[in-house]
Short mmCIF file of C-alpha atoms in Angstrom, two decimals:
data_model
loop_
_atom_site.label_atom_id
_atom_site.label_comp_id
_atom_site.label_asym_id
_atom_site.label_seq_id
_atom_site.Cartn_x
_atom_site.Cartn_y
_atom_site.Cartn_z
CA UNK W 1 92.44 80.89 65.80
CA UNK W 2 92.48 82.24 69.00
CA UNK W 3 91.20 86.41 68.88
CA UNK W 4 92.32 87.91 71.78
CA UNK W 5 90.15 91.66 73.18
CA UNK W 6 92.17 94.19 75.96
CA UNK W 7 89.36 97.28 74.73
CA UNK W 8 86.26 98.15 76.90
CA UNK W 9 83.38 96.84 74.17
CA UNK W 10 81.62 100.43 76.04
CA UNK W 11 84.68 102.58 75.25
CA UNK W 12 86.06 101.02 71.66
CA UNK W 13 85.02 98.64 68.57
CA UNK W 14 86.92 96.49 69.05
CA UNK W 15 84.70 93.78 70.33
CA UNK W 16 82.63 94.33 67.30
CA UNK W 17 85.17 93.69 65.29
CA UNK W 18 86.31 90.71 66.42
CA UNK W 19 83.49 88.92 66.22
CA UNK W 20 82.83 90.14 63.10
CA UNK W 21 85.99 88.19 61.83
CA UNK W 22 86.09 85.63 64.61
CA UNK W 23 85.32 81.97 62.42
CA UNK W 24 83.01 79.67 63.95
CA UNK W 25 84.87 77.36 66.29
CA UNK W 26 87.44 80.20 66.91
CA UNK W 27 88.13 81.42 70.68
CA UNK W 28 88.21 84.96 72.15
CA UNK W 29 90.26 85.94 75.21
CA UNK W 30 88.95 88.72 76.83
CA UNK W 31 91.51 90.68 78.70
CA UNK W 32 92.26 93.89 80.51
CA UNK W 33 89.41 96.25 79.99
CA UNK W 34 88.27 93.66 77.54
CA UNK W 35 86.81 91.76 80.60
CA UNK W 36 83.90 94.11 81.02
CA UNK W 37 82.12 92.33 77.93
CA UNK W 38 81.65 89.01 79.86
CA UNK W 39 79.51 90.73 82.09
CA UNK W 40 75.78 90.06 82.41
CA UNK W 41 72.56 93.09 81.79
CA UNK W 42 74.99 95.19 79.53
CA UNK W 43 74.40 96.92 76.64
CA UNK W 44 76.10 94.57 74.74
CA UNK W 45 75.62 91.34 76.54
CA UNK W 46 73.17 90.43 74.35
CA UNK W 47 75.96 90.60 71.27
CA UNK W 48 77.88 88.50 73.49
CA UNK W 49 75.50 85.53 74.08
CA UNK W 50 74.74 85.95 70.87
CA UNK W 51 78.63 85.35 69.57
CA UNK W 52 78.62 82.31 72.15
CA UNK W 53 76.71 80.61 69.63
CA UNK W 54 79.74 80.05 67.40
CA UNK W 55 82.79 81.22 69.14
CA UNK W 56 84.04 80.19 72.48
CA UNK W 57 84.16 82.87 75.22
CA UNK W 58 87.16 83.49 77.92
CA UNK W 59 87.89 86.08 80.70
CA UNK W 60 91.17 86.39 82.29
CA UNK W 61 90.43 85.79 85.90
CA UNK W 62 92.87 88.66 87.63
CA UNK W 63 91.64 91.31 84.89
CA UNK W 64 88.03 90.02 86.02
CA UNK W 65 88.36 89.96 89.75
CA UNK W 66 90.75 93.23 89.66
CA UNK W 67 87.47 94.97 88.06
CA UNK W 68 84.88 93.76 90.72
CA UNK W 69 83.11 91.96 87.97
CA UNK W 70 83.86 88.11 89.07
CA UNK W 71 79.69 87.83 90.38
CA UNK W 72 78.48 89.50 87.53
CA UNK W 73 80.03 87.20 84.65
CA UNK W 74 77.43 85.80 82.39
CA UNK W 75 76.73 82.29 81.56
CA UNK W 76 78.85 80.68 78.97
CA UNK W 77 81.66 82.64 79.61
CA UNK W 78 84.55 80.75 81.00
CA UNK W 79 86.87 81.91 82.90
CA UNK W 80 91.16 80.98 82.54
CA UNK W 81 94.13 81.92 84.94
CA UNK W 82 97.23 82.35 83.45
CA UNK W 83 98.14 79.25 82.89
CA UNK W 84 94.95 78.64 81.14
CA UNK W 85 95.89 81.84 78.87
CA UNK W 86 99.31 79.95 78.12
CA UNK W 87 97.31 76.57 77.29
CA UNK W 88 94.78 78.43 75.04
CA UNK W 89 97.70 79.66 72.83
CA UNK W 90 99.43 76.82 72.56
CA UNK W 91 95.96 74.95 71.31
CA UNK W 92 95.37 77.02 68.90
CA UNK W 93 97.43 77.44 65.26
CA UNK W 94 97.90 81.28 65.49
CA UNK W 95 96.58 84.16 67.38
CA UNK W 96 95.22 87.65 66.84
CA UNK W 97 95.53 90.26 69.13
CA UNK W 98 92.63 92.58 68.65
CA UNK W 99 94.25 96.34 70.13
CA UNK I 1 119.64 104.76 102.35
CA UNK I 2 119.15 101.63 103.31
CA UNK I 3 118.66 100.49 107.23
CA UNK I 4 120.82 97.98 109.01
CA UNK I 5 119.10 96.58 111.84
CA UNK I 6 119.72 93.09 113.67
CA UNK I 7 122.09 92.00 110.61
CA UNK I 8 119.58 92.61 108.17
CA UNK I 9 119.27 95.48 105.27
CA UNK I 10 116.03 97.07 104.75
CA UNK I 11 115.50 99.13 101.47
CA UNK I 12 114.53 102.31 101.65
CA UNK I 13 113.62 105.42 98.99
CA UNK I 14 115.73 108.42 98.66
CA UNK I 15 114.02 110.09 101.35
CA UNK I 16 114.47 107.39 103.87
CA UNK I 17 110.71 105.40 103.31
CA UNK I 18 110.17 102.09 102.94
CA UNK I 19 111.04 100.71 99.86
CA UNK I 20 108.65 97.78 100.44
CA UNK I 21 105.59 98.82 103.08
CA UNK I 22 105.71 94.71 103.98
CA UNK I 23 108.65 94.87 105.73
CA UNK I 24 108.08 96.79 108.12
CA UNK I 25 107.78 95.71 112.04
CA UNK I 26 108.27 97.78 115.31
CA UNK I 27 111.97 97.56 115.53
CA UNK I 28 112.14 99.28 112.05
CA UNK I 29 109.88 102.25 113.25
CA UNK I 30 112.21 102.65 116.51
CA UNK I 31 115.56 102.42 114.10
CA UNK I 32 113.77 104.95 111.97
CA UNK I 33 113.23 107.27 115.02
CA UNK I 34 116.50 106.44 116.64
CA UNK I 35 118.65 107.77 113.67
CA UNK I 36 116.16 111.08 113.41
CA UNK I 37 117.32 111.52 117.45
CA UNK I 38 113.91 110.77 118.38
CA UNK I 39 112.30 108.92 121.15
CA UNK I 40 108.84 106.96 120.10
CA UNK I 41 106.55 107.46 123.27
CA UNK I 42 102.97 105.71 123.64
CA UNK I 43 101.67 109.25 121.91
CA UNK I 44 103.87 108.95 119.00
CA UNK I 45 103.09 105.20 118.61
CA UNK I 46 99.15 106.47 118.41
CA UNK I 47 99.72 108.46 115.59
CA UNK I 48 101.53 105.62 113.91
CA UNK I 49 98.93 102.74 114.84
CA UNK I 50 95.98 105.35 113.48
CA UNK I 51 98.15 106.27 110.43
CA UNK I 52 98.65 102.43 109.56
CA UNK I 53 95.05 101.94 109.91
CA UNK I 54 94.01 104.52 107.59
CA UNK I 55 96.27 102.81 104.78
CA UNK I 56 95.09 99.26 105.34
CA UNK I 57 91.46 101.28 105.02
CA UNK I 58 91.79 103.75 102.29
CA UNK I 59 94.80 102.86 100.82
CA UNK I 60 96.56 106.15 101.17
CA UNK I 61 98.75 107.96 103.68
CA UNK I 62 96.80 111.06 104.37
CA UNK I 63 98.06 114.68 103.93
CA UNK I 64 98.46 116.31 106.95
CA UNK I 65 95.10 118.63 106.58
CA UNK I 66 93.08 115.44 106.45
CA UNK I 67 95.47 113.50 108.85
CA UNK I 68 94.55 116.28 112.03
CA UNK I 69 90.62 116.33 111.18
CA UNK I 70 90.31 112.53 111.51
CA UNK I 71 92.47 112.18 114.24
CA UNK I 72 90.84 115.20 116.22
CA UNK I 73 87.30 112.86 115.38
CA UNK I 74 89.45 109.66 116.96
CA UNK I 75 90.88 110.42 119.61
CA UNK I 76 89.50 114.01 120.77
CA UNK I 77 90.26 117.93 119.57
CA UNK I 78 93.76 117.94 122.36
CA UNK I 79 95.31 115.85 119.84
CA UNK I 80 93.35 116.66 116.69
CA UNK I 81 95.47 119.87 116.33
CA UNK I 82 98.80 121.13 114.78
CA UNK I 83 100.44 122.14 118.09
CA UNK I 84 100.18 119.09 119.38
CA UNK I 85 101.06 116.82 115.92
CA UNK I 86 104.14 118.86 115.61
CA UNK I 87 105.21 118.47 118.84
CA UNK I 88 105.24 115.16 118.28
CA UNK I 89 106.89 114.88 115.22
CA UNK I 90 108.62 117.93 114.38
CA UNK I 91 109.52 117.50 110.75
CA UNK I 92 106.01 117.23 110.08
CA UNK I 93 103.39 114.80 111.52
CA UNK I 94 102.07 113.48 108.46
CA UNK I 95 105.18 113.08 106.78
CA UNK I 96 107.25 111.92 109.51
CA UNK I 97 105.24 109.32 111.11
CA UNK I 98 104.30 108.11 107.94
CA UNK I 99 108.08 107.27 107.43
CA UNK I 100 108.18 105.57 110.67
CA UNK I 101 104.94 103.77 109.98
CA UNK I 102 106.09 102.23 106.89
CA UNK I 103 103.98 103.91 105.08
CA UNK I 104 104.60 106.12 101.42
CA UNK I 105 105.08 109.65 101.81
CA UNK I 106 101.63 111.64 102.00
CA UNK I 107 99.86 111.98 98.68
CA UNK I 108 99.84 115.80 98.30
CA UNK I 109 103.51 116.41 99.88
CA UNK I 110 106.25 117.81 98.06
CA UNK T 1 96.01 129.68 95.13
CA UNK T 2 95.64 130.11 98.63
CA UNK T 3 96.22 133.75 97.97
CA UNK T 4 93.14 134.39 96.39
CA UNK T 5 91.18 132.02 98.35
CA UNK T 6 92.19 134.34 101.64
CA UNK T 7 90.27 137.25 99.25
CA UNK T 8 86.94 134.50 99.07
CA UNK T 9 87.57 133.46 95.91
CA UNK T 10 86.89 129.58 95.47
CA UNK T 11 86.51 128.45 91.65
CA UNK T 12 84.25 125.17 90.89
CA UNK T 13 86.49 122.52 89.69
CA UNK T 14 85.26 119.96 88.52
CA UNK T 15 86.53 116.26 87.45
CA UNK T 16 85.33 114.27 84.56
CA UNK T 17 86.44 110.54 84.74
CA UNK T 18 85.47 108.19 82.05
CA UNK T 19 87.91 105.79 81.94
CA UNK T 20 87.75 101.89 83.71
CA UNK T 21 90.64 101.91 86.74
CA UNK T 22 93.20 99.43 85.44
CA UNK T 23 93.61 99.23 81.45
CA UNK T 24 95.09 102.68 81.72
CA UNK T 25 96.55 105.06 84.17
CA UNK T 26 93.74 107.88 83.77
CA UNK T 27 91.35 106.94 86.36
CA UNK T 28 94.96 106.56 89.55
CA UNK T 29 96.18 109.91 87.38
CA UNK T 30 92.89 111.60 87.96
CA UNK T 31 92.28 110.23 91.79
CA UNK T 32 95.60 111.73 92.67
CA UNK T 33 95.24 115.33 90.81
CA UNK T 34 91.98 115.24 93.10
CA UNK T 35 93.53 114.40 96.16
CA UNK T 36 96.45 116.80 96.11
CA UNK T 37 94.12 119.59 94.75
CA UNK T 38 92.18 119.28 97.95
CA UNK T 39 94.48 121.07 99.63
CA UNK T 40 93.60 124.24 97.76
CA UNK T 41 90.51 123.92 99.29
CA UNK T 42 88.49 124.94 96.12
CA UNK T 43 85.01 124.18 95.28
CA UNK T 44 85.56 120.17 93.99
CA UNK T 45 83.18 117.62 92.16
CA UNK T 46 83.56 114.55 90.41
CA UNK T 47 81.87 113.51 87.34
CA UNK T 48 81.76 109.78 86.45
CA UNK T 49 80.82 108.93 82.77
CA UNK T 50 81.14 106.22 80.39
CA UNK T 51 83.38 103.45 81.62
CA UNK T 52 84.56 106.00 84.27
CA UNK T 53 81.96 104.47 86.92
CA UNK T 54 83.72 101.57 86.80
CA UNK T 55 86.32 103.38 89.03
CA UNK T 56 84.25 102.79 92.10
CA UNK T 57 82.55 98.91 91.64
CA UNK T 58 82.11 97.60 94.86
CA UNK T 59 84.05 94.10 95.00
CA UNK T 60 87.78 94.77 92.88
CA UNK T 61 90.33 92.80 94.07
CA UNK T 62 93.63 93.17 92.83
CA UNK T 63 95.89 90.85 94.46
CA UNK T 64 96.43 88.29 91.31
CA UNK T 65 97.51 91.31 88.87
CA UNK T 66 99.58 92.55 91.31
CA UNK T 67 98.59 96.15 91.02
CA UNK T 68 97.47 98.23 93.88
CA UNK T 69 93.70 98.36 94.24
CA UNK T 70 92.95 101.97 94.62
CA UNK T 71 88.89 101.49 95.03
CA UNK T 72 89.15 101.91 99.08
CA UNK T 73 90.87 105.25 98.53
CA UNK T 74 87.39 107.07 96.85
CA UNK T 75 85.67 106.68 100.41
CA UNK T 76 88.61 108.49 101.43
CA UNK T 77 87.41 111.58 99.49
CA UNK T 78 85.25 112.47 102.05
CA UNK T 79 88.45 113.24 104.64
CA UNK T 80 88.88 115.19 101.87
CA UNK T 81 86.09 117.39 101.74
CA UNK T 82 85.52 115.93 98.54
CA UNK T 83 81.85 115.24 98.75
CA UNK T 84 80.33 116.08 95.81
CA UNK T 85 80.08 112.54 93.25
CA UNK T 86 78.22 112.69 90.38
CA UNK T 87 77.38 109.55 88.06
CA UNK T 88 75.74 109.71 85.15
CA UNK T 89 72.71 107.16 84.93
CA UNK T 90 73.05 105.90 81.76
CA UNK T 91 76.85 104.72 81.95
CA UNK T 92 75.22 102.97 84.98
CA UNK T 93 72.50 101.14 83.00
CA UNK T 94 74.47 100.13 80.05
CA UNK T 95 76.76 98.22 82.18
CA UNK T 96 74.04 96.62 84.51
CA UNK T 97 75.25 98.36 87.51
CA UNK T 98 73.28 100.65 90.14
CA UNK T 99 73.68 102.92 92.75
CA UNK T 100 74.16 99.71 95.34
CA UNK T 101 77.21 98.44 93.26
CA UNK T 102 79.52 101.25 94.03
CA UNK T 103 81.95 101.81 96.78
CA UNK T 104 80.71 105.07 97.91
CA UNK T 105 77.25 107.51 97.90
CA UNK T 106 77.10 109.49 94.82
CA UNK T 107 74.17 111.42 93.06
CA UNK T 108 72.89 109.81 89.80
CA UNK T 109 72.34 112.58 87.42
CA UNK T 110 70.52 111.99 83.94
CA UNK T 111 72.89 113.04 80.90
CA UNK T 112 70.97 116.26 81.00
CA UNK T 113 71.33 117.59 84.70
CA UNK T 114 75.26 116.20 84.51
CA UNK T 115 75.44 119.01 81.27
CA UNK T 116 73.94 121.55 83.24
CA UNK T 117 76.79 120.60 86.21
CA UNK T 118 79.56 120.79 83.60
CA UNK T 119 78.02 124.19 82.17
CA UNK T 120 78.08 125.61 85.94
CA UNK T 121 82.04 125.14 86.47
CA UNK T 122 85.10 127.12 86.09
CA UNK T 123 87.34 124.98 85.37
CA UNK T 124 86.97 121.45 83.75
CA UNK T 125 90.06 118.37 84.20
CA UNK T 126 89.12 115.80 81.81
CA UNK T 127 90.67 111.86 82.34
#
């Protein structure tokens, strides 16, 4: 399954959610605002590293570099251009989009 | 209204601006003041030049409050004034050159 | 407006932004409100909370999502006589940002002082 996040995890629970139903092996896509969760020293960056352990972890690159956040991006986090967004649908059997 | 000039059509808003800021050159600003009856002299290419610098800088085309303060702090309070400006450009300095600079009309103008 | 401002009157208006620049229109909404309400030449401030200090990151760059990146156009605010920025510090520290990773000078406020600014004000415009 590939779990895909467009919410600030600062503004909305929707992060929290996710990976609270996000199956190990699963991917999340973070998108949009979504992006701000890949970054590194947050309040929830810890939760992230943490979900790393079981999940896979993606940032859109534009939504990333449109924020300013493309030096701040943690470890583990990888990062996918569009193209990469297209491939990591078609890998996967279905795909949730987490609004 | 679109603008014809050397067998090409250049979009335009309602109002006559750019419809696309990258396609604009000189010979667009002169066919812009040529249709408004106006001749661009070195002064009105000043304002122009300093209003196209501002957007590449801040992204904006300044109202024309702000536009007189920062170019009275450029190039010296005997052009940093409304007299002179409107002079210039008659149908309003900020909003005028701004057309002929390629630029959107001032944020702030009605 | 300009009416009563001729009699001395200028009210404090102040801005509360606490929404990140791109995922929706608030933050662009907000910048603009600010910029044409310059011209009434009232008493303006700007309150960042929340995700809204992600408005002025040092470092966005736009050009693969095609939208316009309107980060240059805070240092503009000055032209403006828009000078007074406040950010609160704990939206800083949650995210890992400081002072250094913003696009223009501002005054970090703890959540307490930025209450007192927001009590002080006669009029509020919430994004």
């Amino acid at each position: 399954m590939l779990h895909t996040v467009n919410k600030s995890p600062f503004d909305n629970s929707t992060l929290q959610t996710c990976l609270k139903f996000a199956r190990r092996g699963s991917a999340v896509l973070l998108i949009e605002d979504g992006v701000y969760a890949a970054a590194r020293d947050t309040a929830v960056s810890k939760q992230v590293q943490e979900a790393l352990k079981s999940v896979s972890i993606y940032a859109l690159k534009p939504d990333v570099e449109a924020r300013g956040m493309q030096n701040r991006v943690m470890d583990g986090v990888r990062l996918v251009d569009y193209g990469g967004f297209v491939d990591l649908v078609v890998e996967h059997n279905a795909v949730q989009s987490w609004l | 209204m679109p603008i014809e000039l050397n067998g090409q059509t250049i979009e335009t808003d309602e109002e006559g601006y750019l419809a696309n800021r990258t396609d604009w050159n000189e010979d667009i600003a002169k066919e812009m003041a040529r249709l408004d009856s106006c001749d661009l002299g070195e002064n009105h290419w000043e304002v122009i030049n300093f209003l196209r610098e501002y957007y590449e800088q801040y992204q904006i085309a300044p109202a024309v409050r702000v536009l007189t303060k920062a170019i009275g702090k450029k190039l010296g309070a005997e052009k940093g004034n409304s007299k002179y400006l409107y002079e210039l450009y008659p149908y309003g300095p900020a909003k005028q050159a701004c057309k002929y600079a390629g630029l959107p009309k001032p944020t702030g103008c009605v | 407006m300009s009416e009563e401002n001729a009699g001395g009157v200028a009210k404090k208006f102040l801005y509360v932004n606490r929404k990140a620049p791109y995922g929706t229109i608030y933050a662009l909404e907000s910048l603009e409100v600010v910029l044409i309400g310059a011209a009434f030449e009232q008493d303006v401030s700007l309150a960042f909370l929340g995700d809204g200090v992600y408005q002025l990151t040092k470092g966005q760059d736009t050009k693969s999502l095609e939208v316009k990146n309107f980060s240059p156009t805070y240092r503009a605010l000055e032209d403006y006589d828009v000078t007074k920025l406040y950010v609160e510090e704990g939206a800083l520290q949650a995210r890992g940002l400081s002072e250094s990773d913003l696009v223009v000078p501002v005054e970090v406020v703890s959540a307490q002082r930025m209450a007192e600014i927001m009590e002080g004000q006669d009029v509020i415009l919430s994004f």
